[in-house]
Tab-separated table of C-alpha atoms in Angstrom:
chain	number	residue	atom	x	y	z
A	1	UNK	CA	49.592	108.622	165.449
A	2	UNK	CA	52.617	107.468	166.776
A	3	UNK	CA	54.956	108.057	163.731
A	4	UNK	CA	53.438	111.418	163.678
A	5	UNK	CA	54.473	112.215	167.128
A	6	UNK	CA	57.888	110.841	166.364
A	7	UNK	CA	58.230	112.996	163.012
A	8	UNK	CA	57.076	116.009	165.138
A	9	UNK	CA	59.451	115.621	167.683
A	10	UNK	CA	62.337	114.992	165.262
A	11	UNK	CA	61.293	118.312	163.709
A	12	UNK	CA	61.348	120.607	167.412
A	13	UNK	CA	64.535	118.944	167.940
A	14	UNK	CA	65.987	119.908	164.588
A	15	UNK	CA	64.755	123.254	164.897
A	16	UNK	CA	66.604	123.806	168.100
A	17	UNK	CA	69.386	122.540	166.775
A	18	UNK	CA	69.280	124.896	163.469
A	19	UNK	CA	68.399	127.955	165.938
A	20	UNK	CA	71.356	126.767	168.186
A	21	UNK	CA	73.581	126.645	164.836
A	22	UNK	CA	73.016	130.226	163.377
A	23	UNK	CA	75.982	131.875	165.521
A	24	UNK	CA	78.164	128.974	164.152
A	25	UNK	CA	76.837	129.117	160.401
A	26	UNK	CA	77.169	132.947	160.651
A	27	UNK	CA	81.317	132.709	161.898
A	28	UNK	CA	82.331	129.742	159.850
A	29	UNK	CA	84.254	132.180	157.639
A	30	UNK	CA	86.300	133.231	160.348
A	31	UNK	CA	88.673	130.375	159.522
A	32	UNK	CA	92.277	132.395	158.692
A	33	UNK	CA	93.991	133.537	161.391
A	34	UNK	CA	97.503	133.027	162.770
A	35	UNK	CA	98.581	132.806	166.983
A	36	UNK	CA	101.671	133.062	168.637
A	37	UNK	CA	102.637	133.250	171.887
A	38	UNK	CA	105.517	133.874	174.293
A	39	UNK	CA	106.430	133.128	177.871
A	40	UNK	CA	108.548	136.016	178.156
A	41	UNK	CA	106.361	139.651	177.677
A	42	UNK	CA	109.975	141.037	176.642
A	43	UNK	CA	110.628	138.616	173.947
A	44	UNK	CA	107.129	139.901	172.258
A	45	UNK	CA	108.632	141.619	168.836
A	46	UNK	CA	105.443	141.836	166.772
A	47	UNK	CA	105.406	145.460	165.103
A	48	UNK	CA	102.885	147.533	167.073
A	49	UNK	CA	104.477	150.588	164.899
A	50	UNK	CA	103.022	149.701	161.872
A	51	UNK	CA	99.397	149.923	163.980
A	52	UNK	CA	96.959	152.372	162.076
A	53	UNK	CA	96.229	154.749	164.453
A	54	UNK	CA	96.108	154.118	168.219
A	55	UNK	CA	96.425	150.635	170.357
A	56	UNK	CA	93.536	150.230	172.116
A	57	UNK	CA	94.547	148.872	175.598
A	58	UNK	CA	92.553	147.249	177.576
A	59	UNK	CA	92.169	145.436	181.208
A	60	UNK	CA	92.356	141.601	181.168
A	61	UNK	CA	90.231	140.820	184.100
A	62	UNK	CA	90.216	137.286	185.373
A	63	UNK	CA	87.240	136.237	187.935
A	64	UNK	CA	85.390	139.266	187.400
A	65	UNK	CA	87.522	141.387	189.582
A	66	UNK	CA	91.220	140.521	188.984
A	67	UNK	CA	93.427	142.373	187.261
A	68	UNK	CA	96.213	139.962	185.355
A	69	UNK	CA	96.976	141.608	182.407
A	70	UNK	CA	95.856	143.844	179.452
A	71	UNK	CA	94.694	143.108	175.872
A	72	UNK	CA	95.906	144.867	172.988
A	73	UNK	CA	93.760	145.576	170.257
A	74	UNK	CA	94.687	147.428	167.311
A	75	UNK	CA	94.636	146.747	163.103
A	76	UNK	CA	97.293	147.432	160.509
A	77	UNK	CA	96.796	147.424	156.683
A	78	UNK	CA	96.382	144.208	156.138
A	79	UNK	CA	95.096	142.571	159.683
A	80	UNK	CA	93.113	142.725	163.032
A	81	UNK	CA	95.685	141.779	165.952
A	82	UNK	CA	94.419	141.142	169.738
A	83	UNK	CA	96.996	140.345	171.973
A	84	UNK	CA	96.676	139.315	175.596
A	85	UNK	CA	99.468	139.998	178.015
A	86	UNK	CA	99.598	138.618	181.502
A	87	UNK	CA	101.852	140.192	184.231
A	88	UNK	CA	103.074	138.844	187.676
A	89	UNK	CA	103.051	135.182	188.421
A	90	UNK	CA	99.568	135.043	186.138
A	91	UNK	CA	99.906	132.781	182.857
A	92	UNK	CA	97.973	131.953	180.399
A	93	UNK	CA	97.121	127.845	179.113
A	94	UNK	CA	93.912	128.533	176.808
A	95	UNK	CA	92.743	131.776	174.805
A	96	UNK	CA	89.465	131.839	172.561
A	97	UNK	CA	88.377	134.714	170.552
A	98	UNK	CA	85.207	136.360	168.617
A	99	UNK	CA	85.268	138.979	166.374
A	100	UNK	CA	81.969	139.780	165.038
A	101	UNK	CA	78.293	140.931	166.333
A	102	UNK	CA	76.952	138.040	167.190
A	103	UNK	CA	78.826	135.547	169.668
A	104	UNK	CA	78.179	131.681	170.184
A	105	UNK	CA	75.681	131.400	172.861
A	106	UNK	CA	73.628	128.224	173.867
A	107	UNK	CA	70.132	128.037	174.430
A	108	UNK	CA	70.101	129.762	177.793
A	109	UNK	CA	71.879	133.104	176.208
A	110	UNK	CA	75.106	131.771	177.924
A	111	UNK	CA	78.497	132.581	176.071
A	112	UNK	CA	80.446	129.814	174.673
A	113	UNK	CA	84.163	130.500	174.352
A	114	UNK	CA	84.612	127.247	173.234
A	115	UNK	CA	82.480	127.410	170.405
A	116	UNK	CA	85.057	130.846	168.950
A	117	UNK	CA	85.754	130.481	165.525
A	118	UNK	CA	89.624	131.266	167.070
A	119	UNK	CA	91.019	129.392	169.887
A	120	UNK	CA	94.548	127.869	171.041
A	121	UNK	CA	96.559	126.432	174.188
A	122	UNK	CA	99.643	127.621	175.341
A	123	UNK	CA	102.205	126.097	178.063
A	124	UNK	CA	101.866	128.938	180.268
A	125	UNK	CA	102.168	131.718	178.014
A	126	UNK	CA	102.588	135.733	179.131
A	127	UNK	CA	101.689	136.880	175.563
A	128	UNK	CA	99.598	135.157	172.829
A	129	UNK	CA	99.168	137.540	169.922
A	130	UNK	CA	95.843	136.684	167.596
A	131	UNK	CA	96.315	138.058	163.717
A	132	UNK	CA	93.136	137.706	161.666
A	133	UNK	CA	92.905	139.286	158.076
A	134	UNK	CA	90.626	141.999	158.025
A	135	UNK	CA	88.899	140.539	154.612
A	136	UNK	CA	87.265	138.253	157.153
A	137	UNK	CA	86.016	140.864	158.913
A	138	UNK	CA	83.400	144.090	158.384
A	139	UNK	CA	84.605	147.733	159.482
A	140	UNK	CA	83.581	147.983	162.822
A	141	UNK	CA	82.465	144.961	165.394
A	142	UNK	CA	82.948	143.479	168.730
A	143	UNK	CA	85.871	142.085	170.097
A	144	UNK	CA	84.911	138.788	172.807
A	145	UNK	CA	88.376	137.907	174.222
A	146	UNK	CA	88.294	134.656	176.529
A	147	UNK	CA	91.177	132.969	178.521
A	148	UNK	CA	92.196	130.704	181.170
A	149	UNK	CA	94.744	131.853	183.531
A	150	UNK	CA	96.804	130.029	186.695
A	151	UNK	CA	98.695	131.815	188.862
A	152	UNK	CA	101.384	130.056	189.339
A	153	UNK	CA	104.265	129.855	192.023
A	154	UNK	CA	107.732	128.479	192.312
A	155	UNK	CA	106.067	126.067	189.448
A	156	UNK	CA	102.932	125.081	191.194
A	157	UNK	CA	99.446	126.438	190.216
A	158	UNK	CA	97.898	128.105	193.189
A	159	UNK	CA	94.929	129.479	191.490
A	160	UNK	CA	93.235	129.222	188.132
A	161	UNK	CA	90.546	131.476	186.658
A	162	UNK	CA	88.549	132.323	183.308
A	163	UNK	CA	89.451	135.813	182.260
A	164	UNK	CA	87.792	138.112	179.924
A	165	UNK	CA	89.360	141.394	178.340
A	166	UNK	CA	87.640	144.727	177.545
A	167	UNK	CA	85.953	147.364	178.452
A	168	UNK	CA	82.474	147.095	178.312
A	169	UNK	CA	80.401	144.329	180.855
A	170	UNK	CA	78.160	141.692	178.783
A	171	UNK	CA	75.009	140.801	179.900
A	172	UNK	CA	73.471	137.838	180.565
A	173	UNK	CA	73.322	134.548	183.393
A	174	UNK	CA	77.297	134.873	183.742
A	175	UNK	CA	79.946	138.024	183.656
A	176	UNK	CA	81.912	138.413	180.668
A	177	UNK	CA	83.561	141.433	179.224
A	178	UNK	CA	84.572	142.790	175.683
A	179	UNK	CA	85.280	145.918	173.312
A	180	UNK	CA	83.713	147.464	170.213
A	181	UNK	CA	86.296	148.125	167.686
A	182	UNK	CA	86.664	150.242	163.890
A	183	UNK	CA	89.098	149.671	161.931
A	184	UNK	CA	91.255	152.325	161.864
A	185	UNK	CA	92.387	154.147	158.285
A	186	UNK	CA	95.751	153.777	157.421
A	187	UNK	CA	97.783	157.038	156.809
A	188	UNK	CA	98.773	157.725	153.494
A	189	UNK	CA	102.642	156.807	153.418
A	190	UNK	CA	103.797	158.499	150.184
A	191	UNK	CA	106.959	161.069	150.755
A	192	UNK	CA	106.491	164.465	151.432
A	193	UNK	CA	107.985	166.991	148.895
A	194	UNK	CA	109.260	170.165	150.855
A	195	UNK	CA	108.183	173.187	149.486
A	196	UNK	CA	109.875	176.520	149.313
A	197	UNK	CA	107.982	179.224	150.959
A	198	UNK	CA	107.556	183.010	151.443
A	199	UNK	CA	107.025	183.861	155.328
A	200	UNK	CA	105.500	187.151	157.059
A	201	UNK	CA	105.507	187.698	160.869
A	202	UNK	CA	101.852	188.509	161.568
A	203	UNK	CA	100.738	191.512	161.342
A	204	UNK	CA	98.204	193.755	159.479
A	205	UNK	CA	98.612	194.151	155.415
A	206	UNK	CA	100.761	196.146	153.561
A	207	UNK	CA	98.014	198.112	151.792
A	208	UNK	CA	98.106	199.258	147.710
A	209	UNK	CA	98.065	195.745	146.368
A	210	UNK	CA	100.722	194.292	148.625
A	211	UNK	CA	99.005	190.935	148.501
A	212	UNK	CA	99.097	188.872	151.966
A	213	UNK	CA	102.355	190.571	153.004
A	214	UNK	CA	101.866	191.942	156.752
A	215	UNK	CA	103.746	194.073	159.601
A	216	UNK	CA	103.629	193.777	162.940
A	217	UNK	CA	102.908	196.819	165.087
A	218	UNK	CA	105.637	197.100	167.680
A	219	UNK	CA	104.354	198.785	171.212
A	220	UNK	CA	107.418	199.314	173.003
A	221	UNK	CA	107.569	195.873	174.846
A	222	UNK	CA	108.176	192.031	174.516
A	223	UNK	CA	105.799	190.333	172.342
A	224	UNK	CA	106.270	187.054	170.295
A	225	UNK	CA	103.638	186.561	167.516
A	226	UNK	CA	103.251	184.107	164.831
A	227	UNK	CA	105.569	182.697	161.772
A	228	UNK	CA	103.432	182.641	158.756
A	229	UNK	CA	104.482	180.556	155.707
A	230	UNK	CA	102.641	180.648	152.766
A	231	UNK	CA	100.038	183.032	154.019
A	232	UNK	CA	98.616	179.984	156.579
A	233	UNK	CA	101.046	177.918	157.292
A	234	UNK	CA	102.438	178.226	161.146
A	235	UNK	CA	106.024	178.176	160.804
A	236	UNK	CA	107.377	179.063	164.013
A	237	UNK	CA	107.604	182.407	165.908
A	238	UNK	CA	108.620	186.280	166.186
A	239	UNK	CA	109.619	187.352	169.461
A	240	UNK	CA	110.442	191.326	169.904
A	241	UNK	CA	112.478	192.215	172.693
A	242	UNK	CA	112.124	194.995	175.677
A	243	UNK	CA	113.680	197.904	173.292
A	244	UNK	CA	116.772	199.442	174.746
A	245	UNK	CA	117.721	203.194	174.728
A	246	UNK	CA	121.552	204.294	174.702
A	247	UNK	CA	121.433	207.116	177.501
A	248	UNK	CA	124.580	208.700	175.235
A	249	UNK	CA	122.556	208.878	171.968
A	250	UNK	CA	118.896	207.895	172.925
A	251	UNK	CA	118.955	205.723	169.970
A	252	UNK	CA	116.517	202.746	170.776
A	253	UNK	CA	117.484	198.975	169.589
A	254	UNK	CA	115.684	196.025	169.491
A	255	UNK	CA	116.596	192.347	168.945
A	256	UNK	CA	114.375	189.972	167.111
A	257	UNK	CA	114.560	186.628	167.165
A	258	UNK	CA	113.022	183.969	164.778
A	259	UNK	CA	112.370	180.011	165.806
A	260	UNK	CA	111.434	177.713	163.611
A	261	UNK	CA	109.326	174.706	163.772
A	262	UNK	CA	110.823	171.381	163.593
A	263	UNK	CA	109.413	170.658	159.700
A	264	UNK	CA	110.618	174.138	158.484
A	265	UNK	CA	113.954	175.148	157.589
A	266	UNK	CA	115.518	178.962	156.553
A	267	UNK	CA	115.751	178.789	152.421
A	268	UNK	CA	118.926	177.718	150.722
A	269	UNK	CA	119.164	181.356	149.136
A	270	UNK	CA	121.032	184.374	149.881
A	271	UNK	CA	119.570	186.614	152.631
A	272	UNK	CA	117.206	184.334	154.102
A	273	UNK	CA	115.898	187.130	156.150
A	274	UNK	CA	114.473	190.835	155.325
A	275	UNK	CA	113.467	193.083	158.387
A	276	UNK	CA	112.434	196.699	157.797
A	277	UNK	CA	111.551	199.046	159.890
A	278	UNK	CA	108.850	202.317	159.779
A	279	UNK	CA	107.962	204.774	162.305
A	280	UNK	CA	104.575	204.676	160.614
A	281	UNK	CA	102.220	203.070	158.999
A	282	UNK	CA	104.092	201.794	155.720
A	283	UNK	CA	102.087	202.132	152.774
A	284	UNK	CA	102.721	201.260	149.325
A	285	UNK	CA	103.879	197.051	147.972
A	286	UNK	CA	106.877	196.131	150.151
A	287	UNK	CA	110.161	196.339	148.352
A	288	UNK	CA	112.247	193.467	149.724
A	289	UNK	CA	115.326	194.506	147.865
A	290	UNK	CA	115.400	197.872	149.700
A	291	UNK	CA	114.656	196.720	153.064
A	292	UNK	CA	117.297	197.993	155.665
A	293	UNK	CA	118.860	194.535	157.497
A	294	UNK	CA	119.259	191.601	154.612
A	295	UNK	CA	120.936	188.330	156.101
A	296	UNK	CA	121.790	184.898	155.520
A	297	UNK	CA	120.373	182.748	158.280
A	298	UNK	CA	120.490	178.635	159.186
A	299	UNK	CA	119.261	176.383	161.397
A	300	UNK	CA	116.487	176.577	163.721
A	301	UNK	CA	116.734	179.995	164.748
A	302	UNK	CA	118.039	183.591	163.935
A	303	UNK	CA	118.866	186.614	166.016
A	304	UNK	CA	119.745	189.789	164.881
A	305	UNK	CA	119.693	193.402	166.225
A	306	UNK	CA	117.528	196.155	165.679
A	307	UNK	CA	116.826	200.064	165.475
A	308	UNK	CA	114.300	201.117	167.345
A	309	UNK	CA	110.854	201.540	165.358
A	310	UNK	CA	106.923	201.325	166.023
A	311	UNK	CA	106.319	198.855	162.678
A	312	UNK	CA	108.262	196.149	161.024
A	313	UNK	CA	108.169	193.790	158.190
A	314	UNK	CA	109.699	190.757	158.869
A	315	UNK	CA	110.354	188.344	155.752
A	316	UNK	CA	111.480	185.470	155.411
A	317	UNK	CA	112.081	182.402	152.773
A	318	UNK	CA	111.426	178.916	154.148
A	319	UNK	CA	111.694	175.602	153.069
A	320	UNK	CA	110.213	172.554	154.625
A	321	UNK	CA	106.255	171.771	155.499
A	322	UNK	CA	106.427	168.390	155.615
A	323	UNK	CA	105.869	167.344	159.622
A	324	UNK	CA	105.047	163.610	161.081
């Protein structure tokens, strides 16, 4: 009976000890990671352009309700970094970190920072930057940032504290914080080819087969209306002036002025720009070769002046397209 008691106690205890286990078992592929740190913030050179998509930054909050710092979360191609970053007279000695769904906890559903798969000291560090490869990792999980923090003046430590950075407030017998994170795609970086173009200021369609060549009704006042490239590409802008009568002839003139976007450039061919004007509705396909004002534009914008008419067809031949 007694041996029996033994071998059943032996088994509770090893139970416990297996369900006490699991979050260990589950993380003990979490073993490749790399950690560097920095007393000086300024000094911190790791290459937060190559992130995919946006830094998540985040409040490092130390004793619940003290702000020391932020932590940087954000992935590249190849890797997951966190990065904590102290400010003021805070510093940091110890930093532990779980990436995952399922953090160490003891029996009491207590976190266990000590028991993250990544962990480090530092001699008073104001930047510690964690790198883990994201083959270690699934696409989207929680981020369980721990440190220890002193405050410390003219060398001295007048305050130390456990500090926790995120966004989101864990739950359970004591505070901790942390973040949900996806890994972020990675923007195709193959060059951009810029294409040459045909451009219409917007407008209705030339009818009788004129394809998606348009004019823009003129009504006598200032209006600016869209660059078209390529029948939906925005290209820039159109701006009409005020029209403006001679009181000697009563001839009316108008100036019209094209921007261009930054990605867009006027065509490296002879007259760039075709304007015609009609004092109807034009009919018919548009005949760029017999349109009235034919000139050789560059740079970002042209200017050029007018006669005075209800319609025009603005053309012009672009090159460019390809924008960050």
């Amino acid at each position: 009976m007694k041996k029996l008691s033994w071998l059943l106690i032996i088994g509770f205890a090893y139970a416990c000890q297996t369900e006490e286990m699991t979050s260990d078992q589950e993380i003990a592929t979490q073993s490749r990671f790399k950690v560097s740190s920095s007393k000086d913030a300024a000094s911190n050179t790791r290459a937060v352009t190559d992130a995919c998509g946006d830094v998540k930054t985040l409040t490092l909050w130390a004793g619940q309700h003290i702000d020391v710092g932020n932590l940087e979360v954000y992935n590249n191609e190849e890797s997951l970094f966190v990065v904590y970053n102290t400010n003021g007279d805070w510093k940091i000695t110890e930093t532990h970190l779980y990436v995952g769904s399922n953090p160490p906890k003891n029996k009491n559903g207590i976190l266990v920072p000590g028991k993250f798969p990544y962990k480090s000291t530092h001699d008073n560090a104001s930047t510690v930057i964690y790198e883990v490869p994201l083959s270690d990792l699934s696409d989207c999980f929680q981020v369980y940032a721990h440190a220890v923090v002193n405050n410390v003046v003219a060398g001295s430590v007048v305050d130390s504290q456990t500090a926790f950075g995120g966004d989101l407030s864990g739950t359970g017998p004591r505070w901790f914080f942390y973040t949900d994170f996806c890994v972020q795609d990675c923007e195709d970086d193959e060059e951009c080819i810029p294409s040459n173009e045909t451009a219409w200021s917007e407008g209705d369609l030339y009818d009788d087969g004129g394809g998606w060549a348009t004019f823009t009704a003129y009504y006598g006042s200032e209006n600016t209306v869209t660059l078209y490239a390529g029948q939906t590409l925005v290209a820039g802008t159109v701006t009409f002036s005020d029209p403006w009568f001679s009181p000697i002839t009563s001839l009316g003139e108008v100036t019209i002025t094209i921007e261009l976007n930054d990605c867009w450039n006027f065509g490296a061919v002879s007259e760039n720009v075709k304007i015609q004007g009609y004092e109807g509705i034009p009919s018919g396909i548009p005949s760029l070769g017999q349109f009235d004002s034919q000139s050789d534009a560059s740079g970002s914008s042209f200017t050029i002046v007018v006669p005075y008419n209800p319609y025009y067809g603005v053309h012009v031949d672009l090159v460019g397209g390809c924008c960050d």
